[in-house]
Coordinates of C-alpha atoms in Angstrom, one line a residue:
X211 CA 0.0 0.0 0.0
X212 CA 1.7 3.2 -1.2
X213 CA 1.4 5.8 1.7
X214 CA 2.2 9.6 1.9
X215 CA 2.0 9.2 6.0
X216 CA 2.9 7.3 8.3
X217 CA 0.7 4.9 9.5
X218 CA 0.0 3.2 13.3
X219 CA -2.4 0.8 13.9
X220 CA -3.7 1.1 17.8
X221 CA -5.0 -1.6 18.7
X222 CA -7.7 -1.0 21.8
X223 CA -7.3 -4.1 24.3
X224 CA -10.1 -3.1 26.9
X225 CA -13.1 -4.8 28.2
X226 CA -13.8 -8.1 29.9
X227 CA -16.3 -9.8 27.3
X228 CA -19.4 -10.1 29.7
X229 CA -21.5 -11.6 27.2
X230 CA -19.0 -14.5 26.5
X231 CA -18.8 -15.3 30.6
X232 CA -17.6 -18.2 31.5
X233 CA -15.3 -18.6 29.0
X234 CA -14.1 -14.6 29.2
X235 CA -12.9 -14.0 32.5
X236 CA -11.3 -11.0 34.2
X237 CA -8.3 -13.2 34.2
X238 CA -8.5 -14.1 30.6
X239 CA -10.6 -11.9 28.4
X240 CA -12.3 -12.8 25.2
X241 CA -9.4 -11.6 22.8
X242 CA -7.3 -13.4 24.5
X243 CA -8.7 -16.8 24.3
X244 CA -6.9 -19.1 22.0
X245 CA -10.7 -20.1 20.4
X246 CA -10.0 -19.7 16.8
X247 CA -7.3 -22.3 15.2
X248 CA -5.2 -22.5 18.4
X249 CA -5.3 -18.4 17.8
X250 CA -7.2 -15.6 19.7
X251 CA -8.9 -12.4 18.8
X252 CA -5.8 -10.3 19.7
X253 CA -3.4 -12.6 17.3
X254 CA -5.5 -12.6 14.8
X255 CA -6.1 -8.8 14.8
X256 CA -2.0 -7.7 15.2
X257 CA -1.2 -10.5 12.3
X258 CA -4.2 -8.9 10.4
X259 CA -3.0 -5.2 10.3
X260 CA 1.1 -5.5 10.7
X261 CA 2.0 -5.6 7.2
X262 CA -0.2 -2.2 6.6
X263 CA 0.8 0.0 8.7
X264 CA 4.8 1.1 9.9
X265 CA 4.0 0.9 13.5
X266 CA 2.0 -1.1 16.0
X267 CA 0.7 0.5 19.1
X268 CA -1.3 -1.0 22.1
X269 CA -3.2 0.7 24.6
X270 CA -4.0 -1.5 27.5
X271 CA -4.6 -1.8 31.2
X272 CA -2.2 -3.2 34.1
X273 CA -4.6 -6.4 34.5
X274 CA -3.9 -7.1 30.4
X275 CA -0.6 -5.8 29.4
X276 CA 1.3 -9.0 30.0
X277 CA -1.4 -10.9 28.2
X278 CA -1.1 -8.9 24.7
X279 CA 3.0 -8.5 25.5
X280 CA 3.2 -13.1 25.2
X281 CA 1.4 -12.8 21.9
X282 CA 3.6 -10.1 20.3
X283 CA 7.1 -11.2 21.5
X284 CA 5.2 -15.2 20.4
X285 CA 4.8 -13.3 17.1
X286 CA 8.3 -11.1 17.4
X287 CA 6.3 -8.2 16.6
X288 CA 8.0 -4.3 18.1
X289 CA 5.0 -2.4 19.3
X290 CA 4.6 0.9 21.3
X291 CA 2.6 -0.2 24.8
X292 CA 0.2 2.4 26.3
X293 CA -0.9 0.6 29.9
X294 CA -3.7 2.7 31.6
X295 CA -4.2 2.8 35.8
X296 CA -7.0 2.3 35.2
X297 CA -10.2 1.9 32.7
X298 CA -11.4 5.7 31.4
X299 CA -13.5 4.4 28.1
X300 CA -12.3 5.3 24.3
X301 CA -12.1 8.5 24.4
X302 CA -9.2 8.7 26.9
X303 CA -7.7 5.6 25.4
X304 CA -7.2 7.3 21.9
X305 CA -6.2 10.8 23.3
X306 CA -3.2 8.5 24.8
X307 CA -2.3 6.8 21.4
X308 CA -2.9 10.2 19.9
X309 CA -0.4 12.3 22.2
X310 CA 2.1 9.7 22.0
X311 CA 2.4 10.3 17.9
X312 CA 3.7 12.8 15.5
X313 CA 0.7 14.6 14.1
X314 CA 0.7 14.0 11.2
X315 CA 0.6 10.0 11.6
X316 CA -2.3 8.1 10.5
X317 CA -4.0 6.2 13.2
X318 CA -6.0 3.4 12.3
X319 CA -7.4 2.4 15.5
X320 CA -9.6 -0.9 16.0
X321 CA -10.3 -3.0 19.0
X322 CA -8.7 -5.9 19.3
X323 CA -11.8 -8.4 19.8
X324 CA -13.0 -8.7 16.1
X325 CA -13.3 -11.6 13.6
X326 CA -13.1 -10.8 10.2
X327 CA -12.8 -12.1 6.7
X328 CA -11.8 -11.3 3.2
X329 CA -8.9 -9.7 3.5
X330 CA -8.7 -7.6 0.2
X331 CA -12.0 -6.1 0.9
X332 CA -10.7 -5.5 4.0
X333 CA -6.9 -3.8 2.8
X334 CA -9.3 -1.9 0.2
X335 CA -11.2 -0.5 2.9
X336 CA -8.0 0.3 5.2
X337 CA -6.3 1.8 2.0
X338 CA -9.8 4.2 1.5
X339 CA -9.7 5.3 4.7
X340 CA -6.2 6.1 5.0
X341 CA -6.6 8.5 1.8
X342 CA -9.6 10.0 3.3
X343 CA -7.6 10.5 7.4
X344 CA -4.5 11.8 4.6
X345 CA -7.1 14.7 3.4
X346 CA -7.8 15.8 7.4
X347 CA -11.2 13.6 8.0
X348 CA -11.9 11.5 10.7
X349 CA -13.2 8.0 8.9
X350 CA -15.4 5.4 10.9
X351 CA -15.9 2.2 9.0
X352 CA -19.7 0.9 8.5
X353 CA -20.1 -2.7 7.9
X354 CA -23.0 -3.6 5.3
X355 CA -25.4 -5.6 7.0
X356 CA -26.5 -8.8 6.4
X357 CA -29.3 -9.2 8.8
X358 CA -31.7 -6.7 11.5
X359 CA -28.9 -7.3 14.1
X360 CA -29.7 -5.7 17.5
X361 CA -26.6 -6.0 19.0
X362 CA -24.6 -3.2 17.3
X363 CA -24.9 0.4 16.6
X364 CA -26.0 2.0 13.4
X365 CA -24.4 4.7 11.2
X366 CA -27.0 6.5 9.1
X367 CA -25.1 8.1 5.7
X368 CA -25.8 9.4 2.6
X369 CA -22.7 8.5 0.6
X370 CA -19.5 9.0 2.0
X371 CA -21.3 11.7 4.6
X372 CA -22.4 10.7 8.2
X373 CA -26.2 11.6 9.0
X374 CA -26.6 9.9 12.4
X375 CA -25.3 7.5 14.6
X376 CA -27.9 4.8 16.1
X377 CA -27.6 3.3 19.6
X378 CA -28.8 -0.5 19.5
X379 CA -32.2 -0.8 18.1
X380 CA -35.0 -3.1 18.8
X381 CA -35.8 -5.5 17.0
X382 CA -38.3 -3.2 15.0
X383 CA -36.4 -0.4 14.3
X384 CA -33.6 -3.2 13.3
X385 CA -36.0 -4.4 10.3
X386 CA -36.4 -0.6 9.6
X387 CA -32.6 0.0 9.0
X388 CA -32.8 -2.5 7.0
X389 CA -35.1 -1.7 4.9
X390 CA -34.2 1.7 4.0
X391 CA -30.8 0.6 2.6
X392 CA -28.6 3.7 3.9
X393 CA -27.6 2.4 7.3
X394 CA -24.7 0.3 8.2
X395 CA -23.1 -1.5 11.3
X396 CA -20.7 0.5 13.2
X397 CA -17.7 -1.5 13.2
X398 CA -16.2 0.9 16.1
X399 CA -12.9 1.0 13.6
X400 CA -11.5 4.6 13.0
X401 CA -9.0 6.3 11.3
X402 CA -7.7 9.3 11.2
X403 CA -4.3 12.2 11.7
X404 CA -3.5 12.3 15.3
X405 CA -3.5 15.6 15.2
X406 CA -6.7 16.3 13.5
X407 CA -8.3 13.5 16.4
X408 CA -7.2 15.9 18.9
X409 CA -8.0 19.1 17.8
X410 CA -11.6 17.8 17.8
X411 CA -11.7 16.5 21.1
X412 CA -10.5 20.0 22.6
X413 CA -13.1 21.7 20.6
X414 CA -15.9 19.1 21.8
X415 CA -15.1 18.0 24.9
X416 CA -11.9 20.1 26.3
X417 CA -12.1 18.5 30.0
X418 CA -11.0 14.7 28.2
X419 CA -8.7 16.2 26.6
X420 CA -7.2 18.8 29.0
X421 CA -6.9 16.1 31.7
X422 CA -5.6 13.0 29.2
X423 CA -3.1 15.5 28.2
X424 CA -1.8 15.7 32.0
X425 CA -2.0 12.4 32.6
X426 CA 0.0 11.4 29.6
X427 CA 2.9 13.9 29.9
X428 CA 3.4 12.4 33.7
X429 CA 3.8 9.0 31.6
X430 CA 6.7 7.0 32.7
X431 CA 7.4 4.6 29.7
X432 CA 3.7 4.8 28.8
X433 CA 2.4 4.0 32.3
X434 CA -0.3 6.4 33.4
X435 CA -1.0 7.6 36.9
X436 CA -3.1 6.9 38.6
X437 CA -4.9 9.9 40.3
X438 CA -4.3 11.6 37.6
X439 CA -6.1 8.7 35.1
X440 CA -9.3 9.0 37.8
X441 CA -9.8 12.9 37.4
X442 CA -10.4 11.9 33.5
X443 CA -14.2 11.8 32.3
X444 CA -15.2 8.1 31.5
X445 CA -16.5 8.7 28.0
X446 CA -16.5 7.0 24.7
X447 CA -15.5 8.4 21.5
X448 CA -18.8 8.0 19.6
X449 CA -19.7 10.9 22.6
X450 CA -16.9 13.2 22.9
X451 CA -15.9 12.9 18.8
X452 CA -17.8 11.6 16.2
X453 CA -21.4 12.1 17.2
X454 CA -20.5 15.9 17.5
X455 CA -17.5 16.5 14.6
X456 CA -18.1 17.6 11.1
X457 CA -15.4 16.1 9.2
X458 CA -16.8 12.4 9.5
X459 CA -16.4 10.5 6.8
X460 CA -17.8 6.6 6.6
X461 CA -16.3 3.9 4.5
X462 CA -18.7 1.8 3.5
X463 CA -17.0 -2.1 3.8
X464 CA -17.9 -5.3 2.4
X465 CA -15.7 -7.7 4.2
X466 CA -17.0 -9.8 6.6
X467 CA -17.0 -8.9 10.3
X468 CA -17.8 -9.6 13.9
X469 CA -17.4 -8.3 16.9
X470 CA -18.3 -11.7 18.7
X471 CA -20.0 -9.8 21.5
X472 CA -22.7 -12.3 22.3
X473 CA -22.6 -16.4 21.8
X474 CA -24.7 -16.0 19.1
X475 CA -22.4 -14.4 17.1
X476 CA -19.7 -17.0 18.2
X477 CA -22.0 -19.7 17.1
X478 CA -22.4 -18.7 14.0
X479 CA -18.5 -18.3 13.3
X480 CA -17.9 -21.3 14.7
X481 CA -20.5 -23.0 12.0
X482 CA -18.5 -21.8 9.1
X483 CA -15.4 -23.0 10.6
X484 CA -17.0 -26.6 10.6
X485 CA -17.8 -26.8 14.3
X486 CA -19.7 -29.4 15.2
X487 CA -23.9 -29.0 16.1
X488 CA -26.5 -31.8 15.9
X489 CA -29.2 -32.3 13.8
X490 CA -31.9 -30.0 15.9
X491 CA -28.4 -26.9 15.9
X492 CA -27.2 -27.5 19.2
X493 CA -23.6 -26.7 19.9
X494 CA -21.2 -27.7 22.6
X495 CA -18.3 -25.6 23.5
X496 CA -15.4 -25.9 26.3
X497 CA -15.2 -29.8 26.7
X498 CA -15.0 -33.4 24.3
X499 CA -17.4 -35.3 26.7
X500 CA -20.1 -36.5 25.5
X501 CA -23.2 -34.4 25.6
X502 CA -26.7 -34.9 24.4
X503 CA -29.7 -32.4 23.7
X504 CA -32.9 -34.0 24.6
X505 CA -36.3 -31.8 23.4
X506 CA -33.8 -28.6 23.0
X507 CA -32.6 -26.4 19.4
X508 CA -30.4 -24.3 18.9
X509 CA -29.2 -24.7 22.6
X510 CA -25.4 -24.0 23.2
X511 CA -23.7 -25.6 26.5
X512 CA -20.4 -23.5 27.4
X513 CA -18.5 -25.8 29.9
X514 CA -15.5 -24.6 31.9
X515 CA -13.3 -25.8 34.7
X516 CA -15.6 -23.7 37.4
X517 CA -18.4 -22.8 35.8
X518 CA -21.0 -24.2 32.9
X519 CA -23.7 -22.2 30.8
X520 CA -26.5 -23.5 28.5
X521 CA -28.4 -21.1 26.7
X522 CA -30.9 -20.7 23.6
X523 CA -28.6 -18.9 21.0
X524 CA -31.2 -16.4 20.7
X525 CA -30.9 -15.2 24.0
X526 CA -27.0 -14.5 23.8
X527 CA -27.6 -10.9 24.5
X528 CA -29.0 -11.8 28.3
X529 CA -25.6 -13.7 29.6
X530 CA -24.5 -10.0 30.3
X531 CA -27.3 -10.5 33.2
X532 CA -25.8 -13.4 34.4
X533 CA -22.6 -11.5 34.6
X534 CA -24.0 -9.2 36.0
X535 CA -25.7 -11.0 39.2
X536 CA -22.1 -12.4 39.8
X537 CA -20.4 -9.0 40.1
X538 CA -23.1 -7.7 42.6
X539 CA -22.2 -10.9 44.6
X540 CA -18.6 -10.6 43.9
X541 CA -18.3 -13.7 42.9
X542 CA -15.0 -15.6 42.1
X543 CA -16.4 -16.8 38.9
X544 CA -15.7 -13.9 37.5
X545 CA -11.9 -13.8 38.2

């Protein structure tokens, strides 16, 4: 890919996966399960984006930095490592990657928990962006649908331009997206000039930005502090940036993606992959004994050393309760 910038891809590493509890654990998040091909989402997403970009960046906490540090010296990859004190949402997390570059760099920043699929679609769509972040906007990628999903966000467009961005729908209003043909999935993938990124956060939301900026230039070889990490606003960047800026730009992208946030989603990549389910779709995941579905469809049984899960794949979204209920009892299931 010729490019008149430099490019870094930051790669986001936050979050615990509550949907995909018990296997994601505070110990051992979703990207970090080696669930895909002896591979995990963080691999897979640092292997998928190296050979783009000149530099590799990782913003992280102090409960995951070792985790993603064994997968890149596995993988012999150099990286810049960005370890937050503590969690303070996207918007803090990419005024840190920001800070820490020239400029003028290119930032493609993603999160590190995707699946996806059809690569040159994929560089096509990383190589439009890049152009676009080149020319001083701020590019979100929008996934085209394939189904009334009501697990992710929408961006409404007209083109290239941004009209809206959609929390989760309902199931109605899902059918309704889909039917009026201009609204994608938002991927939560960015890209765009460090510098440009952060003159937009000052003018939208100065206090993130004022108070990141402090933090960071206390860093000590990009560790944050502490105190000064807690007097930042918890916000994310859909809030603070691209709800608000007006140099937006969407690519619209054809590859395949998932952010397997809910079981449902793993199922289904786990089907295309070859994964076993019997005849009535029920799916066992976490263990080679024998199990049999009696009455049940589309059932899927997690099993793990401490913990076990059976669900109807249709109600993925709900584990998040379960996680939930286990957190108010501070359970160690959770750990």
């Amino acid at each position: 890919m010729k490019k008149t910038n430099a490019v870094t891809h930051v790669i986001l590493t936050g979050g615990v996966g509550s949907r995909l509890w018990p296997l994601s654990r505070k110990s051992q998040p979703k990207q970090y399960l080696d669930l895909f091909d002896g591979k995990s989402l963080f691999e897979m997403t640092v292997e998928r984006n190296r050979n783009l970009v000149d530099t590799v960046m990782v913003v992280g906490n102090t409960d995951n930095c070792h985790l993603s540090k064994k997968v890149l010296e596995k993988s012999a990859t150099a990286y810049v490592d960005i370890i937050e004190s503590t969690p303070r949402n996207t918007a803090a997390a990419i005024a840190f990657a920001a800070f820490a570059s020239d400029p003028d760099t290119v930032l493609i920043v993603t999160p590190s928990d995707h699946i996806i699929d059809e690569m040159e679609r994929y560089e096509q769509s990383i190589k439009e962006a890049v152009e676009k972040a080149s020319r001083g906007y701020i590019v979100t990628f929008g996934i085209i649908p394939t189904k009334p999903e009501t697990g992710y966000g929408y961006i409404e467009r007209k083109g290239e331009d941004v009209l809206s961005f959609r929390e989760k729908p309902n199931k109605v209003s899902a059918r309704d997206f889909i039917e009026k043909g201009n609204f994608l999935w938002n991927s939560g993938m960015f890209c765009f000039k460090a510098g440009v990124f952060l003159e937009e956060l000052k003018l939208f939301n100065p206090e993130v930005y004022e108070k990141s900026k402090i933090a960071w230039d206390t860093n000590i070889d990009g560790k944050l502090d502490l105190d000064l990490s807690l007097a930042i606003p918890s916000i994310s960047v859909d809030y603070a940036v691209m709800e608000r800026s007006r140099k937006i730009k969407v690519v619209s992208s054809e590859f395949t993606w998932s952010d397997l946030g809910s079981f449902e989603s793993v199922y289904d990549y786990l089907v295309s992959k070859g994964h076993d389910v019997d005849a009535h779709g029920n799916m066992v995941i976490g263990t080679a004994v024998y199990t049999a579905f009696v009455g049940l469809k589309n059932t899927i049984f997690v099993s793990t050393e401490s913990a076990n899960l059976i669900l109807q794949k249709e109600s993925s979204q709900e584990v998040k309760n379960v996680y939930n209920e286990l957190e108010r009892k501070k359970s160690h299931l959770l750990e």
